Amino acid sequence: MKNVFVETENVSRFHAALGALDRRGASEACLLVVDGRPGLGKTTALNRWAAQTGAVYVRAKAEWTAAWFLRDLLTELRVQHAHAYSKNFELALGALASRQSAMIVQKRTFAVVIDEADHISRDGRIMESIRDFSDLADIVFVLVGMGRIRDNLVRFPQIISRVAQFVRFDQSTREDVRRFLDTICEVPVADDLCDFVHAVTEGYNREIKECIATIERFGRRNGAGPDNPVRISDMAGQVICNARATGLPIIVPEI
Amino acid sequence: MTPGQLCIAAMGALGTGCASVDEMAAHMGIERKRASQAACRLIRRGLVERLERGSYQLSEAGRTMLTSDDVLKFGQISANRRRAPSLGSLRQRAWNAMRLTRKFTLADIVTLAANELDGNPEHNLHRYFRALTLAGFLAELPTRSPGTALTSNGYKRWLLVRDSGETAPTVQVRAGIVVDHNTGETHSILRPGEGRHVAP
């Protein structure tokens, strides 16, 4: 399997939302919410974006408090934290603002990515701290979660009004599956097998990659090439991946 | 005029006051671009400071240098003062990805960090990983990640054990060191007892 990142429609939507955020009308609307079920490539997409742009990335913990959040943020910013919450807030604001200034000079978007943000989306104190950072220094926060953020934020009208963009990661389309097969699979795959992969994986990236590993092994063993792509009939009787819902193996049918 | 001579002329053009790039270029009778390059070179050496965009003056060190009999030498700057990698370089992006993921395979980092403009990211990062491991930034984990190929031995997994900051360490092959720009420290990548460096 090739080590290449696949730009799916979800990723394109995320980049479009970032572009729209840059052109936002209200400067205080600095929040971007990315949500979707597990296994759709949210964390990989956000990790890649953070690695490419130098964004700050923190992972929320189940028991995060506002003070713990600030300490983790300061650790990520390589700033020695103090004891008082007010002092830590001041230190974090200063460090974020200076990083943002350095990025603006280079015409880059600076943001803080908070992964697993479902843990904090019901915590008023943490969300208010994020709102303060946004209001005081126009710092962009990207909240990544598994679908509960949007509902939880409804409780905080002053915060949900600052969400400039919502991006929902959906299951991959048939075109996305084709893109996966064309980009990272090292053997050519016929359209009928592509349709089968799309159907059995329900468009979940993890399962698609599992299928690709199986197809690749099969194709290499059986001499697949540009004139002889792997077809569904070739793989009849092979286990292609495990079903997400049941964990049972999925066997390619005889056609 | 050599770049060194240009720099000396630029210091003379600045004198004790401040001047813009255009004024320096007019004083030295050269193109504006070359005057700007000389100013940048002097800023890197700490002899000139930028008052604002396009306006320069001699720093304290520059004024001392101008009045003393010291000879201004140009050429390769010392190993420890090498510049940090640019934010967009493959190794900087890879370092960012390592800090995000902590535990990773080479394939994980290539997927996150490489883009279509990078020539051979696997080869480049393989050498980078080797140097970082010898310098003590990375540690190899005992278990491998399973490979997808039929006879694959799997992929080595690494752990980032020394996260010194956001700037990626740079490798200096000839000097046999890795420079940590966050702390200013250097770490040897010479093989113990051999006095021979690897080729990262």
GROMACS .gro file of C-alpha atoms in nm:
model
  455
    1MET     CA    1   0.000   0.000   0.000
    2LYS     CA    2   0.139   0.340  -0.095
    3ASN     CA    3   0.203   0.600   0.174
    4VAL     CA    4  -0.012   0.868   0.019
    5PHE     CA    5  -0.286   1.075   0.176
    6VAL     CA    6  -0.613   1.047  -0.016
    7GLU     CA    7  -0.806   1.370  -0.063
    8THR     CA    8  -1.165   1.253  -0.018
    9GLU     CA    9  -1.476   1.468  -0.048
   10ASN     CA   10  -1.475   1.507   0.331
   11VAL     CA   11  -1.125   1.654   0.319
   12SER     CA   12  -1.226   1.887   0.036
   13ARG     CA   13  -1.522   2.008   0.245
   14PHE     CA   14  -1.289   2.071   0.538
   15HIS     CA   15  -1.051   2.277   0.322
   16ALA     CA   16  -1.345   2.469   0.177
   17ALA     CA   17  -1.465   2.548   0.530
   18LEU     CA   18  -1.117   2.674   0.623
   19GLY     CA   19  -1.122   2.898   0.318
   20ALA     CA   20  -1.463   3.030   0.416
   21LEU     CA   21  -1.335   3.090   0.770
   22ASP     CA   22  -1.054   3.307   0.632
   23ARG     CA   23  -1.312   3.516   0.449
   24ARG     CA   24  -1.557   3.536   0.739
   25GLY     CA   25  -1.742   3.859   0.800
   26ALA     CA   26  -1.752   3.858   1.182
   27SER     CA   27  -1.397   3.838   1.318
   28GLU     CA   28  -1.514   3.684   1.647
   29ALA     CA   29  -1.667   3.385   1.464
   30CYS     CA   30  -1.351   3.179   1.499
   31LEU     CA   31  -1.481   2.831   1.572
   32LEU     CA   32  -1.488   2.545   1.324
   33VAL     CA   33  -1.662   2.224   1.423
   34VAL     CA   34  -1.565   1.898   1.253
   35ASP     CA   35  -1.770   1.594   1.346
   36GLY     CA   36  -1.856   1.251   1.219
   37ARG     CA   37  -1.859   0.888   1.329
   38PRO     CA   38  -1.535   0.706   1.415
   39GLY     CA   39  -1.333   0.563   1.127
   40LEU     CA   40  -1.414   0.832   0.871
   41GLY     CA   41  -1.065   0.986   0.868
   42LYS     CA   42  -1.124   1.295   1.082
   43THR     CA   43  -0.817   1.255   1.299
   44THR     CA   44  -0.592   1.165   1.005
   45ALA     CA   45  -0.716   1.464   0.805
   46LEU     CA   46  -0.671   1.701   1.099
   47ASN     CA   47  -0.331   1.554   1.188
   48ARG     CA   48  -0.216   1.603   0.833
   49TRP     CA   49  -0.345   1.958   0.819
   50ALA     CA   50  -0.178   2.040   1.154
   51ALA     CA   51   0.151   1.884   1.041
   52GLN     CA   52   0.146   2.078   0.715
   53THR     CA   53   0.056   2.413   0.870
   54GLY     CA   54   0.219   2.395   1.213
   55ALA     CA   55  -0.114   2.428   1.394
   56VAL     CA   56  -0.129   2.356   1.767
   57TYR     CA   57  -0.290   2.019   1.835
   58VAL     CA   58  -0.427   1.910   2.171
   59ARG     CA   59  -0.635   1.607   2.257
   60ALA     CA   60  -0.917   1.659   2.504
   61LYS     CA   61  -0.941   1.417   2.796
   62ALA     CA   62  -1.257   1.282   2.951
   63GLU     CA   63  -1.191   1.453   3.284
   64TRP     CA   64  -1.054   1.782   3.148
   65THR     CA   65  -1.119   2.088   3.360
   66ALA     CA   66  -1.058   2.446   3.249
   67ALA     CA   67  -0.730   2.457   3.445
   68TRP     CA   68  -0.613   2.122   3.302
   69PHE     CA   69  -0.703   2.241   2.950
   70LEU     CA   70  -0.487   2.551   2.995
   71ARG     CA   71  -0.198   2.348   3.135
   72ASP     CA   72  -0.211   2.108   2.838
   73LEU     CA   73  -0.231   2.400   2.597
   74LEU     CA   74   0.071   2.568   2.760
   75THR     CA   75   0.265   2.241   2.750
   76GLU     CA   76   0.195   2.216   2.378
   77LEU     CA   77   0.306   2.578   2.335
   78ARG     CA   78   0.627   2.501   2.529
   79VAL     CA   79   0.547   2.761   2.796
   80GLN     CA   80   0.609   2.691   3.164
   81HIS     CA   81   0.269   2.708   3.336
   82ALA     CA   82   0.199   2.897   3.656
   83HIS     CA   83  -0.032   2.807   3.946
   84ALA     CA   84  -0.310   3.061   3.903
   85TYR     CA   85  -0.571   3.013   3.629
   86SER     CA   86  -0.562   3.384   3.546
   87LYS     CA   87  -0.185   3.377   3.498
   88ASN     CA   88  -0.203   3.065   3.282
   89PHE     CA   89  -0.472   3.225   3.067
   90GLU     CA   90  -0.254   3.532   3.020
   91LEU     CA   91   0.048   3.316   2.929
   92ALA     CA   92  -0.152   3.109   2.680
   93LEU     CA   93  -0.307   3.415   2.520
   94GLY     CA   94   0.035   3.577   2.478
   95ALA     CA   95   0.189   3.261   2.331
   96LEU     CA   96  -0.102   3.202   2.093
   97ALA     CA   97  -0.107   3.564   1.978
   98SER     CA   98   0.266   3.566   1.908
   99ARG     CA   99   0.241   3.238   1.714
  100GLN     CA  100  -0.049   3.377   1.519
  101SER     CA  101   0.148   3.690   1.432
  102ALA     CA  102   0.439   3.480   1.306
  103MET     CA  103   0.198   3.277   1.089
  104ILE     CA  104   0.024   3.585   0.950
  105VAL     CA  105   0.359   3.719   0.826
  106GLN     CA  106   0.399   3.393   0.632
  107LYS     CA  107   0.038   3.413   0.508
  108ARG     CA  108  -0.058   3.090   0.685
  109THR     CA  109  -0.370   3.008   0.881
  110PHE     CA  110  -0.300   2.955   1.248
  111ALA     CA  111  -0.539   2.745   1.451
  112VAL     CA  112  -0.565   2.534   1.763
  113VAL     CA  113  -0.707   2.189   1.692
  114ILE     CA  114  -0.884   2.018   1.982
  115ASP     CA  115  -0.941   1.651   1.907
  116GLU     CA  116  -1.202   1.443   2.096
  117ALA     CA  117  -1.383   1.769   2.171
  118ASP     CA  118  -1.702   1.581   2.267
  119HIS     CA  119  -1.548   1.558   2.613
  120ILE     CA  120  -1.550   1.936   2.656
  121SER     CA  121  -1.852   2.044   2.455
  122ARG     CA  122  -2.078   2.024   2.762
  123ASP     CA  123  -1.832   2.200   2.993
  124GLY     CA  124  -1.929   2.566   3.016
  125ARG     CA  125  -1.601   2.681   3.173
  126ILE     CA  126  -1.378   2.530   2.905
  127MET     CA  127  -1.603   2.649   2.624
  128GLU     CA  128  -1.607   2.999   2.774
  129SER     CA  129  -1.224   2.996   2.790
  130ILE     CA  130  -1.215   2.903   2.420
  131ARG     CA  131  -1.462   3.180   2.347
  132ASP     CA  132  -1.238   3.426   2.538
  133PHE     CA  133  -0.934   3.328   2.329
  134SER     CA  134  -1.138   3.373   2.012
  135ASP     CA  135  -1.278   3.709   2.117
  136LEU     CA  136  -0.956   3.855   2.253
  137ALA     CA  137  -0.709   3.750   1.984
  138ASP     CA  138  -0.919   3.606   1.695
  139ILE     CA  139  -0.758   3.266   1.749
  140VAL     CA  140  -0.919   2.999   1.531
  141PHE     CA  141  -1.022   2.684   1.720
  142VAL     CA  142  -1.107   2.364   1.534
  143LEU     CA  143  -1.317   2.132   1.749
  144VAL     CA  144  -1.311   1.771   1.630
  145GLY     CA  145  -1.561   1.522   1.769
  146MET     CA  146  -1.785   1.228   1.701
  147GLY     CA  147  -2.117   1.395   1.641
  148ARG     CA  148  -2.228   1.523   1.979
  149ILE     CA  149  -2.056   1.864   1.967
  150ARG     CA  150  -2.322   2.031   1.759
  151ASP     CA  151  -2.602   1.917   1.988
  152ASN     CA  152  -2.410   2.001   2.304
  153LEU     CA  153  -2.320   2.351   2.189
  154VAL     CA  154  -2.688   2.439   2.151
  155ARG     CA  155  -2.683   2.488   2.528
  156PHE     CA  156  -2.442   2.782   2.481
  157PRO     CA  157  -2.598   3.032   2.238
  158GLN     CA  158  -2.310   3.277   2.292
  159ILE     CA  159  -2.069   3.005   2.170
  160ILE     CA  160  -2.268   2.844   1.890
  161SER     CA  161  -2.309   3.189   1.736
  162ARG     CA  162  -1.930   3.197   1.704
  163VAL     CA  163  -1.915   2.876   1.504
  164ALA     CA  164  -1.833   2.998   1.156
  165GLN     CA  165  -1.845   2.658   0.987
  166PHE     CA  166  -1.970   2.306   1.059
  167VAL     CA  167  -1.808   2.023   0.866
  168ARG     CA  168  -1.960   1.678   0.889
  169PHE     CA  169  -1.746   1.383   0.781
  170ASP     CA  170  -1.975   1.141   0.602
  171GLN     CA  171  -1.917   0.790   0.477
  172SER     CA  172  -1.702   0.780   0.165
  173THR     CA  173  -1.884   0.788  -0.166
  174ARG     CA  174  -1.825   0.542  -0.446
  175GLU     CA  175  -1.595   0.801  -0.609
  176ASP     CA  176  -1.395   0.825  -0.286
  177VAL     CA  177  -1.352   0.446  -0.281
  178ARG     CA  178  -1.235   0.459  -0.643
  179ARG     CA  179  -0.990   0.735  -0.545
  180PHE     CA  180  -0.858   0.521  -0.258
  181LEU     CA  181  -0.808   0.224  -0.490
  182ASP     CA  182  -0.641   0.433  -0.760
  183THR     CA  183  -0.416   0.622  -0.519
  184ILE     CA  184  -0.292   0.377  -0.259
  185CYS     CA  185  -0.357   0.027  -0.392
  186GLU     CA  186  -0.053  -0.111  -0.572
  187VAL     CA  187  -0.254  -0.340  -0.801
  188PRO     CA  188  -0.525  -0.230  -1.046
  189VAL     CA  189  -0.881  -0.299  -0.933
  190ALA     CA  190  -1.185  -0.343  -1.160
  191ASP     CA  191  -1.504  -0.141  -1.115
  192ASP     CA  192  -1.714  -0.437  -0.999
  193LEU     CA  193  -1.479  -0.501  -0.706
  194CYS     CA  194  -1.475  -0.127  -0.630
  195ASP     CA  195  -1.856  -0.134  -0.603
  196PHE     CA  196  -1.837  -0.439  -0.376
  197VAL     CA  197  -1.580  -0.268  -0.150
  198HIS     CA  198  -1.802   0.039  -0.129
  199ALA     CA  199  -2.102  -0.174  -0.037
  200VAL     CA  200  -1.940  -0.392   0.229
  201THR     CA  201  -1.737  -0.117   0.398
  202GLU     CA  202  -2.031   0.127   0.404
  203GLY     CA  203  -1.777   0.395   0.316
  204TYR     CA  204  -1.569   0.371   0.634
  205ASN     CA  205  -1.203   0.452   0.567
  206ARG     CA  206  -1.064   0.194   0.809
  207GLU     CA  207  -1.252  -0.089   0.645
  208ILE     CA  208  -1.166   0.040   0.296
  209LYS     CA  209  -0.796   0.025   0.384
  210GLU     CA  210  -0.841  -0.324   0.524
  211CYS     CA  211  -0.999  -0.431   0.193
  212ILE     CA  212  -0.719  -0.268  -0.006
  213ALA     CA  213  -0.456  -0.463   0.191
  214THR     CA  214  -0.639  -0.788   0.113
  215ILE     CA  215  -0.689  -0.704  -0.255
  216GLU     CA  216  -0.324  -0.606  -0.287
  217ARG     CA  217  -0.201  -0.934  -0.136
  218PHE     CA  218  -0.435  -1.131  -0.362
  219GLY     CA  219  -0.343  -0.932  -0.672
  220ARG     CA  220   0.031  -0.968  -0.621
  221ARG     CA  221   0.000  -1.341  -0.561
  222ASN     CA  222  -0.209  -1.389  -0.876
  223GLY     CA  223  -0.020  -1.166  -1.116
  224ALA     CA  224  -0.262  -0.874  -1.145
  225GLY     CA  225  -0.149  -0.603  -1.385
  226PRO     CA  226  -0.280  -0.312  -1.593
  227ASP     CA  227  -0.437  -0.554  -1.845
  228ASN     CA  228  -0.556  -0.787  -1.576
  229PRO     CA  229  -0.714  -0.589  -1.288
  230VAL     CA  230  -0.847  -0.775  -0.985
  231ARG     CA  231  -1.216  -0.852  -1.039
  232ILE     CA  232  -1.485  -0.964  -0.799
  233SER     CA  233  -1.497  -1.306  -0.971
  234ASP     CA  234  -1.120  -1.352  -0.914
  235MET     CA  235  -1.161  -1.306  -0.541
  236ALA     CA  236  -1.466  -1.529  -0.496
  237GLY     CA  237  -1.448  -1.712  -0.164
  238GLN     CA  238  -1.180  -1.481  -0.015
  239VAL     CA  239  -1.228  -1.298   0.313
  240ILE     CA  240  -1.199  -0.930   0.222
  241CYS     CA  241  -1.248  -0.766   0.565
  242ASN     CA  242  -1.453  -0.789   0.883
  243ALA     CA  243  -1.797  -0.633   0.918
  244ARG     CA  244  -1.795  -0.328   1.144
  245ALA     CA  245  -2.128  -0.407   1.309
  246THR     CA  246  -2.078  -0.777   1.382
  247GLY     CA  247  -1.704  -0.833   1.355
  248LEU     CA  248  -1.774  -1.133   1.131
  249PRO     CA  249  -1.560  -1.192   0.821
  250ILE     CA  250  -1.707  -1.078   0.488
  251ILE     CA  251  -1.650  -1.328   0.207
  252VAL     CA  252  -1.650  -1.224  -0.157
  253PRO     CA  253  -1.945  -1.408  -0.322
  254GLU     CA  254  -1.932  -1.631  -0.629
  255ILE     CA  255  -2.073  -1.442  -0.927
  256MET     CA  256   3.236   4.252  -0.627
  257THR     CA  257   3.219   3.940  -0.410
  258PRO     CA  258   2.937   3.901  -0.157
  259GLY     CA  259   3.188   3.967   0.122
  260GLN     CA  260   3.306   4.289  -0.038
  261LEU     CA  261   2.944   4.392  -0.091
  262CYS     CA  262   2.875   4.347   0.278
  263ILE     CA  263   3.173   4.560   0.378
  264ALA     CA  264   3.059   4.827   0.133
  265ALA     CA  265   2.705   4.807   0.273
  266MET     CA  266   2.837   4.862   0.626
  267GLY     CA  267   3.023   5.166   0.501
  268ALA     CA  268   2.707   5.292   0.329
  269LEU     CA  269   2.511   5.264   0.653
  270GLY     CA  270   2.779   5.437   0.859
  271THR     CA  271   2.642   5.569   1.187
  272GLY     CA  272   2.292   5.647   1.061
  273CYS     CA  273   2.012   5.447   0.913
  274ALA     CA  274   1.938   5.393   0.546
  275SER     CA  275   1.689   5.228   0.320
  276VAL     CA  276   1.779   4.962   0.065
  277ASP     CA  277   1.740   5.217  -0.215
  278GLU     CA  278   1.978   5.458  -0.043
  279MET     CA  279   2.233   5.182   0.011
  280ALA     CA  280   2.203   5.072  -0.352
  281ALA     CA  281   2.245   5.428  -0.476
  282HIS     CA  282   2.547   5.483  -0.248
  283MET     CA  283   2.719   5.164  -0.363
  284GLY     CA  284   2.613   5.193  -0.726
  285ILE     CA  285   2.462   4.845  -0.743
  286GLU     CA  286   2.121   4.690  -0.801
  287ARG     CA  287   1.864   4.717  -0.525
  288LYS     CA  288   1.837   4.337  -0.503
  289ARG     CA  289   2.207   4.295  -0.428
  290ALA     CA  290   2.196   4.567  -0.162
  291SER     CA  291   1.903   4.386   0.001
  292GLN     CA  292   2.094   4.057  -0.008
  293ALA     CA  293   2.397   4.221   0.156
  294ALA     CA  294   2.173   4.365   0.429
  295CYS     CA  295   2.019   4.021   0.493
  296ARG     CA  296   2.363   3.863   0.515
  297LEU     CA  297   2.474   4.126   0.767
  298ILE     CA  298   2.155   4.078   0.972
  299ARG     CA  299   2.228   3.704   0.994
  300ARG     CA  300   2.575   3.789   1.120
  301GLY     CA  301   2.427   4.026   1.380
  302LEU     CA  302   2.608   4.327   1.236
  303VAL     CA  303   2.302   4.511   1.108
  304GLU     CA  304   1.955   4.547   1.256
  305ARG     CA  305   1.627   4.617   1.081
  306LEU     CA  306   1.451   4.922   1.224
  307GLU     CA  307   1.141   4.863   1.017
  308ARG     CA  308   1.070   4.708   0.680
  309GLY     CA  309   1.332   4.838   0.436
  310SER     CA  310   1.522   5.049   0.689
  311TYR     CA  311   1.852   4.934   0.839
  312GLN     CA  312   2.123   5.053   1.075
  313LEU     CA  313   2.443   4.906   1.215
  314SER     CA  314   2.401   4.712   1.537
  315GLU     CA  315   2.631   4.765   1.834
  316ALA     CA  316   2.847   4.475   1.708
  317GLY     CA  317   2.848   4.630   1.360
  318ARG     CA  318   2.961   4.971   1.487
  319THR     CA  319   3.236   4.806   1.694
  320MET     CA  320   3.346   4.605   1.392
  321LEU     CA  321   3.354   4.915   1.171
  322THR     CA  322   3.576   5.112   1.411
  323SER     CA  323   3.808   4.825   1.508
  324ASP     CA  324   4.086   4.664   1.309
  325ASP     CA  325   3.909   4.329   1.302
  326VAL     CA  326   3.890   4.155   0.966
  327LEU     CA  327   3.541   4.068   0.852
  328LYS     CA  328   3.547   3.713   0.718
  329PHE     CA  329   3.270   3.565   0.511
  330GLY     CA  330   3.203   3.213   0.399
  331GLN     CA  331   3.055   2.908   0.567
  332ILE     CA  332   2.911   3.004   0.906
  333SER     CA  333   2.993   2.775   1.194
  334ALA     CA  334   2.804   2.450   1.234
  335ASN     CA  335   2.611   2.544   1.545
  336ARG     CA  336   2.475   2.862   1.393
  337ARG     CA  337   2.318   2.695   1.092
  338ARG     CA  338   1.969   2.815   1.021
  339ALA     CA  339   1.669   2.613   1.125
  340PRO     CA  340   1.468   2.445   0.848
  341SER     CA  341   1.198   2.651   0.684
  342LEU     CA  342   0.843   2.589   0.802
  343GLY     CA  343   0.748   2.430   0.475
  344SER     CA  344   1.032   2.178   0.451
  345LEU     CA  345   0.955   1.806   0.449
  346ARG     CA  346   1.158   1.742   0.764
  347GLN     CA  347   0.983   2.025   0.951
  348ARG     CA  348   0.645   1.885   0.849
  349ALA     CA  349   0.760   1.538   0.950
  350TRP     CA  350   0.876   1.671   1.288
  351ASN     CA  351   0.534   1.834   1.337
  352ALA     CA  352   0.370   1.500   1.257
  353MET     CA  353   0.598   1.315   1.500
  354ARG     CA  354   0.505   1.557   1.779
  355LEU     CA  355   0.137   1.503   1.705
  356THR     CA  356   0.140   1.126   1.695
  357ARG     CA  357   0.427   1.037   1.936
  358LYS     CA  358   0.429   0.670   1.827
  359PHE     CA  359   0.452   0.606   1.456
  360THR     CA  360   0.591   0.413   1.162
  361LEU     CA  361   0.774   0.572   0.873
  362ALA     CA  362   0.463   0.517   0.659
  363ASP     CA  363   0.245   0.709   0.909
  364ILE     CA  364   0.472   1.011   0.896
  365VAL     CA  365   0.510   1.004   0.518
  366THR     CA  366   0.131   0.996   0.483
  367LEU     CA  367   0.086   1.294   0.714
  368ALA     CA  368   0.383   1.505   0.609
  369ALA     CA  369   0.463   1.446   0.244
  370ASN     CA  370   0.306   1.631  -0.042
  371GLU     CA  371   0.325   1.596  -0.418
  372LEU     CA  372   0.627   1.829  -0.445
  373ASP     CA  373   0.852   1.606  -0.232
  374GLY     CA  374   1.076   1.392  -0.450
  375ASN     CA  375   1.132   1.074  -0.249
  376PRO     CA  376   0.994   1.135   0.100
  377GLU     CA  377   1.042   0.774   0.219
  378HIS     CA  378   1.414   0.782   0.147
  379ASN     CA  379   1.461   1.130   0.294
  380LEU     CA  380   1.272   1.054   0.615
  381HIS     CA  381   1.434   0.713   0.655
  382ARG     CA  382   1.772   0.887   0.679
  383TYR     CA  383   1.626   1.154   0.905
  384PHE     CA  384   1.480   0.891   1.140
  385ARG     CA  385   1.816   0.712   1.156
  386ALA     CA  386   1.996   1.033   1.253
  387LEU     CA  387   1.731   1.127   1.510
  388THR     CA  388   1.753   0.779   1.661
  389LEU     CA  389   2.132   0.799   1.693
  390ALA     CA  390   2.100   1.147   1.844
  391GLY     CA  391   1.850   1.023   2.104
  392PHE     CA  392   1.536   1.200   1.980
  393LEU     CA  393   1.366   0.879   1.871
  394ALA     CA  394   1.365   0.531   2.018
  395GLU     CA  395   1.278   0.217   1.828
  396LEU     CA  396   0.992   0.021   1.980
  397PRO     CA  397   1.032  -0.354   2.024
  398THR     CA  398   0.719  -0.452   1.828
  399ARG     CA  399   0.667  -0.391   1.459
  400SER     CA  400   0.352  -0.278   1.286
  401PRO     CA  401   0.224  -0.553   1.052
  402GLY     CA  402   0.291  -0.497   0.683
  403THR     CA  403   0.033  -0.542   0.410
  404ALA     CA  404   0.253  -0.737   0.167
  405LEU     CA  405   0.254  -1.117   0.181
  406THR     CA  406   0.613  -1.161   0.300
  407SER     CA  407   0.647  -0.830   0.479
  408ASN     CA  408   0.848  -0.822   0.801
  409GLY     CA  409   0.631  -0.534   0.913
  410TYR     CA  410   0.727  -0.175   0.977
  411LYS     CA  411   0.952  -0.046   1.250
  412ARG     CA  412   0.775   0.168   1.506
  413TRP     CA  413   0.934   0.467   1.674
  414LEU     CA  414   0.860   0.667   1.984
  415LEU     CA  415   0.943   1.037   2.010
  416VAL     CA  416   1.137   1.049   2.336
  417ARG     CA  417   1.284   1.399   2.321
  418ASP     CA  418   1.033   1.659   2.211
  419SER     CA  419   1.241   1.969   2.253
  420GLY     CA  420   1.009   2.214   2.074
  421GLU     CA  421   0.846   2.308   1.752
  422THR     CA  422   1.154   2.359   1.534
  423ALA     CA  423   1.280   2.042   1.370
  424PRO     CA  424   1.635   1.933   1.455
  425THR     CA  425   1.867   1.953   1.157
  426VAL     CA  426   2.129   1.696   1.059
  427GLN     CA  427   2.484   1.801   0.969
  428VAL     CA  428   2.634   1.503   0.798
  429ARG     CA  429   2.996   1.618   0.771
  430ALA     CA  430   3.011   1.737   1.130
  431GLY     CA  431   2.836   1.419   1.245
  432ILE     CA  432   2.588   1.606   1.462
  433VAL     CA  433   2.221   1.684   1.497
  434VAL     CA  434   2.151   2.045   1.593
  435ASP     CA  435   1.853   2.111   1.820
  436HIS     CA  436   1.744   2.466   1.735
  437ASN     CA  437   1.502   2.480   2.028
  438THR     CA  438   1.768   2.437   2.294
  439GLY     CA  439   2.083   2.523   2.099
  440GLU     CA  440   2.233   2.185   2.189
  441THR     CA  441   2.414   1.955   1.949
  442HIS     CA  442   2.400   1.576   1.963
  443SER     CA  443   2.656   1.346   1.807
  444ILE     CA  444   2.550   1.083   1.557
  445LEU     CA  445   2.893   0.921   1.541
  446ARG     CA  446   2.890   0.547   1.588
  447PRO     CA  447   3.046   0.461   1.926
  448GLY     CA  448   3.414   0.370   1.893
  449GLU     CA  449   3.420   0.400   1.517
  450GLY     CA  450   3.454   0.776   1.480
  451ARG     CA  451   3.256   0.736   1.161
  452HIS     CA  452   2.923   0.895   1.101
  453VAL     CA  453   2.623   0.743   0.931
  454ALA     CA  454   2.502   0.910   0.616
  455PRO     CA  455   2.168   1.064   0.707
   0.00000   0.00000   0.00000
